[in-house]
Amino acid sequence: MQKLTVQDLHIIREKAAKRIALRCNPGKIKVTVHMGDCGIAAGAREVMVSLMNEWNQTDRDDIRIFAGGCIGKCSTEPNVTVEIIGEKAVTYQKVSPDTIRQIFKKHVLMGEIQKDMIMAGN
Amino acid sequence: MLVCGGTGCHSAGSQTLIASLKQEIERQGLSKEIQVVQTGCNGFCAVGPVALVQPEGIFYQQLSVEDVPEIVSEHFLKGKPIERLMYKDPTTKKVIPIMSEIPFFAHQMFWAMRNKGIIDPEQIEDYIGRDGYLGVAKALFEMTPEQIIQEVKVSGIRGRGGAGFPTGLKWEFASKSPGDIKYVVCNADEGDPGAFMDRSILEADPHSVLEGMTIAARAINSHQGYIYCRTEYPLAIHRLTIAIQQARAYGLLGKNILGSGFDFDIEIYEGAGAFVCGEETALMRSIEGKRGMPRPRPPYPVHKGLWEKPTVLNNVETLANIPQIILQGGEWYASVGIGKSRGTKVFAISGDVNNIGLVEIPMGATLRSMIFDIGGGIPNKKKFKAVQLGGPSGGCVPEQYLDTPVDYEAIAQVGAIMGSGGVIVMDEDTCMVDMARFFMDFIQDESCGKCTPCREGTRRLLEILRKICDGHGTTEDLKALEELSYTIKDTALCGLGQTGPNPVLSTLNYFRDEYLAHIYEKRCPAKRCVALLKFEVNPEICTKCGMCFKGCPAEAIIWQKKEVARINKEKCIKCMTCFERCKFGAIF
């Protein structure tokens, strides 16, 4: 293995810090995929996989992804809730592996709520 | 999912649990989303194996392999945390799912143990990700040795091994001591009954100790360090060995550290587990390959230590604090604490207490808060009697002094010592004479035999204590105990002998009535000393429940329904089972 310089040390630190941040700080943005049995049947699993892939491509360490329980709106599933700390939580309905990418890139990363996909009455 | 892999949880089966978790996660197709990490000691050893699920912060306890499929399919897949595996408050019976809200964790402050339960101790990258080795980088490139020493002095940190000598001052003496060859030694020879702070730190965060040692080496210009760790700590040694290899591979130990031109390397020296080798001069003799026996001081190790060279000898916990002191500054560290005791202190709580485990609290917190808020109080609705601080070298603190703050001076004032952090809680069923006898038995066994007061004196003390426990104590014995104790304290060669009589003196001070009951009434108030028990049943208290009858292995109890039990003394083997079975204290 190569001997480190101080710069190398900082590079390793940056890389590892993102990985470890998940274990110790609560993050600023909560994305919950609602995964009751009904949600999973409607495709929540695929949405989760797609979301994880998107998240893995960014270097943001303030985003936390949760698997949540059913919220009781089985007809609009899969449902995904995005909560930026300090703001009102927004729940999206009928999310697909494609639309979750849009939600992630626009709302989670840039803070633009995707109004056309919001759950009715939210 | 962060699964604890400290010694406690390790022996409760966390290894097979981790393997099974990984397998199940793979099987259910979640291996891209859920990572299982083996961490060091989480601290809550009483309810192991424990695990923390992030980002929710859900704490699971007493896990077994059978729980794995449910955790993976219900919690990980469907997002429904499993209530039956969560912590329940022993008094309110309420389920507390989030770790940081459990009282045991909520009252703690993690500085020395800042990485515990977060990093995988066998991955150096994890440690670096938590600002690891940045302290060394700062010490090597941005600070002079004098500035390092100054920063440590400002922090006010004192030796966490128990004696409380200011660390900065020790380093200053060693740096000013003439000589080209100097050593840094880490004392990981933790031997008090009921103490496991150093072991847990080494298991959870070995790199912090290596980094602390490297900074100390830079401060005094040493190029070789030793970690003296008892061979009875196999997991700690295993993780230290891995940590040293990884640090060497990255050039964080060895020649030319981080390209600075500074050389420092560390070797582990395994001790055979003698209590006296925790004493600094004995420890160094042992590293030299000689029999571990102390020598008179001065000369102190900072002037003539290992192989007669100037040596800095620090405890594990002290060294683990150093990287953050350098990184965040001495004033940051000194911002917490009371009087001359700054920062935090790690304690290992055990004995008659609900939450056995490892805790770190700020200096100045009270003993009461440590035992009742964090420790969760005394189990089985028993009353608190006393707490032994500092193991066999310390003293007991009774109820009326429980509001004493955690501070080197305040604890010394009530007749105990801060010690390395062993806290043994005792309930009302503990006989204090018997407790003193237990510790004296330990001390006389561990006495190295070099000086007469300790070798002979502690054995005589033990004889007298045994005599009192056996019911043959006389008035003169009390006087002899005191005289002998003070003589040993004044004349013994090293810390072992000088502090050895402390348990006797502190129990004599606070619980003299128990000694008197043993001597004059031939009675043991806590009903612990077998020789003083009559093994009879008090018919007025006996509820005729028959529990004693069912428990007796010798069939010595005569009992029928609705009849008071009787004990056949010819058959009785004095095993105490009936005492433990009887909830009403009818047997005496």
mmCIF file of N, CA and C in Angstrom, chain A residues 36-121:
data_model
loop_
_atom_site.group_PDB
_atom_site.id
_atom_site.type_symbol
_atom_site.label_atom_id
_atom_site.label_comp_id
_atom_site.label_asym_id
_atom_site.label_seq_id
_atom_site.Cartn_x
_atom_site.Cartn_y
_atom_site.Cartn_z
ATOM 1 N N GLY A 36 -45.500 -1.035 3.054
ATOM 2 C CA GLY A 36 -46.369 -2.078 3.598
ATOM 3 C C GLY A 36 -46.454 -3.198 2.570
ATOM 4 N N ASP A 37 -47.144 -4.273 2.909
ATOM 5 C CA ASP A 37 -47.299 -5.363 1.938
ATOM 6 C C ASP A 37 -47.921 -4.836 0.647
ATOM 7 N N CYS A 38 -48.924 -3.926 0.825
ATOM 8 C CA CYS A 38 -49.610 -3.365 -0.336
ATOM 9 C C CYS A 38 -48.658 -2.535 -1.191
ATOM 10 N N GLY A 39 -47.812 -1.731 -0.490
ATOM 11 C CA GLY A 39 -46.851 -0.898 -1.214
ATOM 12 C C GLY A 39 -45.874 -1.745 -2.001
ATOM 13 N N ILE A 40 -45.414 -2.805 -1.364
ATOM 14 C CA ILE A 40 -44.453 -3.677 -2.047
ATOM 15 C C ILE A 40 -45.106 -4.319 -3.274
ATOM 16 N N ALA A 41 -46.400 -4.711 -3.115
ATOM 17 C CA ALA A 41 -47.118 -5.315 -4.238
ATOM 18 C C ALA A 41 -47.255 -4.323 -5.391
ATOM 19 N N ALA A 42 -47.387 -3.038 -5.047
ATOM 20 C CA ALA A 42 -47.567 -2.025 -6.079
ATOM 21 C C ALA A 42 -46.245 -1.578 -6.690
ATOM 22 N N GLY A 43 -45.137 -2.094 -6.164
ATOM 23 C CA GLY A 43 -43.851 -1.787 -6.773
ATOM 24 C C GLY A 43 -42.938 -0.892 -5.958
ATOM 25 N N ALA A 44 -43.174 -0.780 -4.641
ATOM 26 C CA ALA A 44 -42.346 0.074 -3.791
ATOM 27 C C ALA A 44 -40.894 -0.405 -3.760
ATOM 28 N N ARG A 45 -40.708 -1.698 -3.869
ATOM 29 C CA ARG A 45 -39.372 -2.289 -3.854
ATOM 30 C C ARG A 45 -38.528 -1.723 -5.012
ATOM 31 N N GLU A 46 -39.127 -1.725 -6.196
ATOM 32 C CA GLU A 46 -38.401 -1.231 -7.372
ATOM 33 C C GLU A 46 -38.084 0.256 -7.206
ATOM 34 N N VAL A 47 -39.051 0.991 -6.613
ATOM 35 C CA VAL A 47 -38.834 2.421 -6.358
ATOM 36 C C VAL A 47 -37.637 2.595 -5.417
ATOM 37 N N MET A 48 -37.584 1.774 -4.365
ATOM 38 C CA MET A 48 -36.497 1.841 -3.395
ATOM 39 C C MET A 48 -35.149 1.573 -4.076
ATOM 40 N N VAL A 49 -35.094 0.526 -4.902
ATOM 41 C CA VAL A 49 -33.843 0.186 -5.583
ATOM 42 C C VAL A 49 -33.386 1.352 -6.447
ATOM 43 N N SER A 50 -34.317 1.927 -7.180
ATOM 44 C CA SER A 50 -34.002 3.043 -8.062
ATOM 45 C C SER A 50 -33.508 4.245 -7.249
ATOM 46 N N LEU A 51 -34.185 4.485 -6.104
ATOM 47 C CA LEU A 51 -33.812 5.599 -5.226
ATOM 48 C C LEU A 51 -32.401 5.395 -4.657
ATOM 49 N N MET A 52 -32.124 4.174 -4.239
ATOM 50 C CA MET A 52 -30.799 3.884 -3.679
ATOM 51 C C MET A 52 -29.717 4.110 -4.724
ATOM 52 N N ASN A 53 -30.004 3.706 -5.974
ATOM 53 C CA ASN A 53 -29.022 3.904 -7.040
ATOM 54 C C ASN A 53 -28.737 5.384 -7.246
ATOM 55 N N GLU A 54 -29.804 6.190 -7.253
ATOM 56 C CA GLU A 54 -29.636 7.631 -7.420
ATOM 57 C C GLU A 54 -28.792 8.199 -6.278
ATOM 58 N N TRP A 55 -29.155 7.769 -5.048
ATOM 59 C CA TRP A 55 -28.496 8.316 -3.852
ATOM 60 C C TRP A 55 -27.015 7.956 -3.859
ATOM 61 N N ASN A 56 -26.718 6.718 -4.289
ATOM 62 C CA ASN A 56 -25.323 6.283 -4.310
ATOM 63 C C ASN A 56 -24.479 7.095 -5.279
ATOM 64 N N GLN A 57 -25.143 7.728 -6.255
ATOM 65 C CA GLN A 57 -24.374 8.499 -7.240
ATOM 66 C C GLN A 57 -24.043 9.906 -6.764
ATOM 67 N N THR A 58 -24.701 10.347 -5.684
ATOM 68 C CA THR A 58 -24.381 11.695 -5.198
ATOM 69 C C THR A 58 -23.356 11.597 -4.070
ATOM 70 N N ASP A 59 -22.766 12.727 -3.704
ATOM 71 C CA ASP A 59 -21.854 12.683 -2.560
ATOM 72 C C ASP A 59 -22.433 13.441 -1.373
ATOM 73 N N ARG A 60 -23.751 13.629 -1.388
ATOM 74 C CA ARG A 60 -24.390 14.325 -0.260
ATOM 75 C C ARG A 60 -24.450 13.390 0.938
ATOM 76 N N ASP A 61 -24.052 13.911 2.149
ATOM 77 C CA ASP A 61 -24.107 13.040 3.327
ATOM 78 C C ASP A 61 -25.237 13.434 4.273
ATOM 79 N N ASP A 62 -26.156 14.292 3.816
ATOM 80 C CA ASP A 62 -27.230 14.741 4.711
ATOM 81 C C ASP A 62 -28.572 14.120 4.345
ATOM 82 N N ILE A 63 -28.559 13.132 3.455
ATOM 83 C CA ILE A 63 -29.815 12.508 3.026
ATOM 84 C C ILE A 63 -29.949 11.140 3.673
ATOM 85 N N ARG A 64 -31.115 10.865 4.249
ATOM 86 C CA ARG A 64 -31.348 9.571 4.879
ATOM 87 C C ARG A 64 -32.548 8.903 4.215
ATOM 88 N N ILE A 65 -32.386 7.638 3.880
ATOM 89 C CA ILE A 65 -33.479 6.928 3.226
ATOM 90 C C ILE A 65 -34.060 5.890 4.173
ATOM 91 N N PHE A 66 -35.373 5.922 4.330
ATOM 92 C CA PHE A 66 -36.045 5.010 5.252
ATOM 93 C C PHE A 66 -37.021 4.115 4.497
ATOM 94 N N ALA A 67 -37.198 2.928 5.060
ATOM 95 C CA ALA A 67 -38.320 2.112 4.626
ATOM 96 C C ALA A 67 -39.399 2.313 5.670
ATOM 97 N N GLY A 68 -40.542 2.846 5.270
ATOM 98 C CA GLY A 68 -41.584 3.121 6.242
ATOM 99 C C GLY A 68 -42.731 2.135 6.112
ATOM 100 N N GLY A 69 -43.673 2.201 7.036
ATOM 101 C CA GLY A 69 -44.837 1.326 6.980
ATOM 102 C C GLY A 69 -45.909 1.928 6.074
ATOM 103 N N CYS A 70 -47.018 1.212 5.920
ATOM 104 C CA CYS A 70 -48.135 1.661 5.089
ATOM 105 C C CYS A 70 -48.763 2.905 5.719
ATOM 106 N N ILE A 71 -49.175 3.904 4.890
ATOM 107 C CA ILE A 71 -49.808 5.093 5.470
ATOM 108 C C ILE A 71 -51.323 5.056 5.290
ATOM 109 N N GLY A 72 -51.830 3.973 4.780
ATOM 110 C CA GLY A 72 -53.282 3.809 4.714
ATOM 111 C C GLY A 72 -53.909 4.264 3.407
ATOM 112 N N LYS A 73 -53.089 4.737 2.479
ATOM 113 C CA LYS A 73 -53.623 5.171 1.179
ATOM 114 C C LYS A 73 -53.210 4.147 0.133
ATOM 115 N N CYS A 74 -53.795 2.976 0.248
ATOM 116 C CA CYS A 74 -53.309 1.868 -0.563
ATOM 117 C C CYS A 74 -53.577 2.085 -2.044
ATOM 118 N N SER A 75 -54.605 2.910 -2.367
ATOM 119 C CA SER A 75 -54.960 3.068 -3.775
ATOM 120 C C SER A 75 -53.951 3.917 -4.536
ATOM 121 N N THR A 76 -53.168 4.729 -3.802
ATOM 122 C CA THR A 76 -52.252 5.631 -4.516
ATOM 123 C C THR A 76 -50.823 5.128 -4.459
ATOM 124 N N GLU A 77 -50.623 3.880 -4.045
ATOM 125 C CA GLU A 77 -49.263 3.395 -3.857
ATOM 126 C C GLU A 77 -48.566 3.145 -5.178
ATOM 127 N N PRO A 78 -47.248 3.091 -5.215
ATOM 128 C CA PRO A 78 -46.305 3.357 -4.116
ATOM 129 C C PRO A 78 -46.248 4.829 -3.708
ATOM 130 N N ASN A 79 -46.197 5.049 -2.376
ATOM 131 C CA ASN A 79 -46.102 6.406 -1.857
ATOM 132 C C ASN A 79 -44.693 6.675 -1.320
ATOM 133 N N VAL A 80 -44.240 7.910 -1.530
ATOM 134 C CA VAL A 80 -42.915 8.297 -1.031
ATOM 135 C C VAL A 80 -43.055 9.652 -0.350
ATOM 136 N N THR A 81 -42.496 9.778 0.875
ATOM 137 C CA THR A 81 -42.558 11.061 1.573
ATOM 138 C C THR A 81 -41.166 11.680 1.624
ATOM 139 N N VAL A 82 -41.088 12.958 1.265
ATOM 140 C CA VAL A 82 -39.824 13.678 1.360
ATOM 141 C C VAL A 82 -39.982 14.734 2.439
ATOM 142 N N GLU A 83 -39.078 14.720 3.439
ATOM 143 C CA GLU A 83 -39.173 15.692 4.521
ATOM 144 C C GLU A 83 -37.835 16.384 4.689
ATOM 145 N N ILE A 84 -37.826 17.672 4.370
ATOM 146 C CA ILE A 84 -36.618 18.449 4.613
ATOM 147 C C ILE A 84 -36.805 19.083 5.985
ATOM 148 N N ILE A 85 -35.812 18.872 6.884
ATOM 149 C CA ILE A 85 -35.961 19.324 8.271
ATOM 150 C C ILE A 85 -36.311 20.811 8.287
ATOM 151 N N GLY A 86 -37.360 21.154 9.021
ATOM 152 C CA GLY A 86 -37.775 22.547 9.116
ATOM 153 C C GLY A 86 -38.876 22.899 8.124
ATOM 154 N N GLU A 87 -39.127 21.992 7.157
ATOM 155 C CA GLU A 87 -40.203 22.262 6.205
ATOM 156 C C GLU A 87 -41.281 21.205 6.352
ATOM 157 N N LYS A 88 -42.416 21.446 5.718
ATOM 158 C CA LYS A 88 -43.514 20.493 5.788
ATOM 159 C C LYS A 88 -43.183 19.259 4.954
ATOM 160 N N ALA A 89 -43.584 18.102 5.435
ATOM 161 C CA ALA A 89 -43.327 16.877 4.673
ATOM 162 C C ALA A 89 -44.244 16.825 3.457
ATOM 163 N N VAL A 90 -43.718 16.312 2.357
ATOM 164 C CA VAL A 90 -44.500 16.212 1.127
ATOM 165 C C VAL A 90 -44.588 14.747 0.740
ATOM 166 N N THR A 91 -45.822 14.268 0.483
ATOM 167 C CA THR A 91 -45.977 12.870 0.086
ATOM 168 C C THR A 91 -46.347 12.796 -1.402
ATOM 169 N N TYR A 92 -45.619 11.969 -2.103
ATOM 170 C CA TYR A 92 -45.900 11.778 -3.525
ATOM 171 C C TYR A 92 -46.660 10.479 -3.708
ATOM 172 N N GLN A 93 -47.507 10.434 -4.750
ATOM 173 C CA GLN A 93 -48.284 9.225 -4.986
ATOM 174 C C GLN A 93 -47.898 8.565 -6.301
ATOM 175 N N LYS A 94 -48.254 7.295 -6.415
ATOM 176 C CA LYS A 94 -48.023 6.513 -7.629
ATOM 177 C C LYS A 94 -46.635 6.756 -8.211
ATOM 178 N N VAL A 95 -45.649 6.560 -7.346
ATOM 179 C CA VAL A 95 -44.268 6.799 -7.752
ATOM 180 C C VAL A 95 -43.756 5.567 -8.498
ATOM 181 N N SER A 96 -43.003 5.783 -9.527
ATOM 182 C CA SER A 96 -42.414 4.657 -10.272
ATOM 183 C C SER A 96 -40.900 4.783 -10.213
ATOM 184 N N PRO A 97 -40.185 3.720 -10.596
ATOM 185 C CA PRO A 97 -38.719 3.809 -10.579
ATOM 186 C C PRO A 97 -38.196 4.990 -11.396
ATOM 187 N N ASP A 98 -38.962 5.433 -12.408
ATOM 188 C CA ASP A 98 -38.521 6.578 -13.211
ATOM 189 C C ASP A 98 -38.823 7.897 -12.518
ATOM 190 N N THR A 99 -40.087 8.017 -12.005
ATOM 191 C CA THR A 99 -40.447 9.309 -11.416
ATOM 192 C C THR A 99 -39.665 9.571 -10.123
ATOM 193 N N ILE A 100 -39.248 8.494 -9.425
ATOM 194 C CA ILE A 100 -38.485 8.735 -8.192
ATOM 195 C C ILE A 100 -37.169 9.427 -8.518
ATOM 196 N N ARG A 101 -36.617 9.151 -9.694
ATOM 197 C CA ARG A 101 -35.376 9.828 -10.093
ATOM 198 C C ARG A 101 -35.599 11.329 -10.206
ATOM 199 N N GLN A 102 -36.738 11.667 -10.802
ATOM 200 C CA GLN A 102 -37.064 13.087 -10.961
ATOM 201 C C GLN A 102 -37.259 13.739 -9.585
ATOM 202 N N ILE A 103 -38.023 13.033 -8.718
ATOM 203 C CA ILE A 103 -38.269 13.569 -7.374
ATOM 204 C C ILE A 103 -36.938 13.760 -6.647
ATOM 205 N N PHE A 104 -36.074 12.777 -6.755
ATOM 206 C CA PHE A 104 -34.794 12.858 -6.048
ATOM 207 C C PHE A 104 -33.953 14.015 -6.570
ATOM 208 N N LYS A 105 -33.836 14.108 -7.881
ATOM 209 C CA LYS A 105 -32.960 15.140 -8.463
ATOM 210 C C LYS A 105 -33.506 16.538 -8.224
ATOM 211 N N LYS A 106 -34.828 16.687 -8.369
ATOM 212 C CA LYS A 106 -35.402 18.032 -8.279
ATOM 213 C C LYS A 106 -35.707 18.423 -6.829
ATOM 214 N N HIS A 107 -36.467 17.569 -6.135
ATOM 215 C CA HIS A 107 -36.911 17.960 -4.802
ATOM 216 C C HIS A 107 -35.820 17.740 -3.741
ATOM 217 N N VAL A 108 -35.290 16.526 -3.691
ATOM 218 C CA VAL A 108 -34.341 16.210 -2.627
ATOM 219 C C VAL A 108 -33.047 16.995 -2.803
ATOM 220 N N LEU A 109 -32.519 17.004 -4.005
ATOM 221 C CA LEU A 109 -31.224 17.663 -4.198
ATOM 222 C C LEU A 109 -31.366 19.173 -4.350
ATOM 223 N N MET A 110 -32.443 19.638 -5.031
ATOM 224 C CA MET A 110 -32.521 21.068 -5.333
ATOM 225 C C MET A 110 -33.656 21.784 -4.617
ATOM 226 N N GLY A 111 -34.515 21.033 -3.939
ATOM 227 C CA GLY A 111 -35.556 21.677 -3.140
ATOM 228 C C GLY A 111 -36.782 22.115 -3.925
ATOM 229 N N GLU A 112 -36.928 21.643 -5.187
ATOM 230 C CA GLU A 112 -38.112 22.037 -5.963
ATOM 231 C C GLU A 112 -39.172 20.949 -5.816
ATOM 232 N N ILE A 113 -40.294 21.304 -5.196
ATOM 233 C CA ILE A 113 -41.370 20.320 -5.002
ATOM 234 C C ILE A 113 -42.013 20.021 -6.354
ATOM 235 N N GLN A 114 -42.206 18.748 -6.638
ATOM 236 C CA GLN A 114 -42.801 18.339 -7.913
ATOM 237 C C GLN A 114 -44.308 18.263 -7.752
ATOM 238 N N LYS A 115 -44.975 19.401 -8.024
ATOM 239 C CA LYS A 115 -46.385 19.550 -7.664
ATOM 240 C C LYS A 115 -47.297 18.550 -8.360
ATOM 241 N N ASP A 116 -46.972 18.192 -9.604
ATOM 242 C CA ASP A 116 -47.881 17.321 -10.359
ATOM 243 C C ASP A 116 -47.920 15.889 -9.827
ATOM 244 N N MET A 117 -46.985 15.544 -8.946
ATOM 245 C CA MET A 117 -46.969 14.163 -8.459
ATOM 246 C C MET A 117 -47.417 14.045 -7.004
ATOM 247 N N ILE A 118 -47.735 15.160 -6.384
ATOM 248 C CA ILE A 118 -48.106 15.154 -4.962
ATOM 249 C C ILE A 118 -49.422 14.424 -4.755
ATOM 250 N N MET A 119 -49.507 13.743 -3.631
ATOM 251 C CA MET A 119 -50.713 13.010 -3.294
ATOM 252 C C MET A 119 -51.865 13.989 -3.111
ATOM 253 N N ALA A 120 -53.058 13.602 -3.599
ATOM 254 C CA ALA A 120 -54.219 14.471 -3.489
ATOM 255 C C ALA A 120 -54.474 14.803 -2.024
ATOM 256 N N GLY A 121 -54.799 16.048 -1.737
ATOM 257 C CA GLY A 121 -55.117 16.457 -0.376
ATOM 258 C C GLY A 121 -53.889 16.686 0.486
#
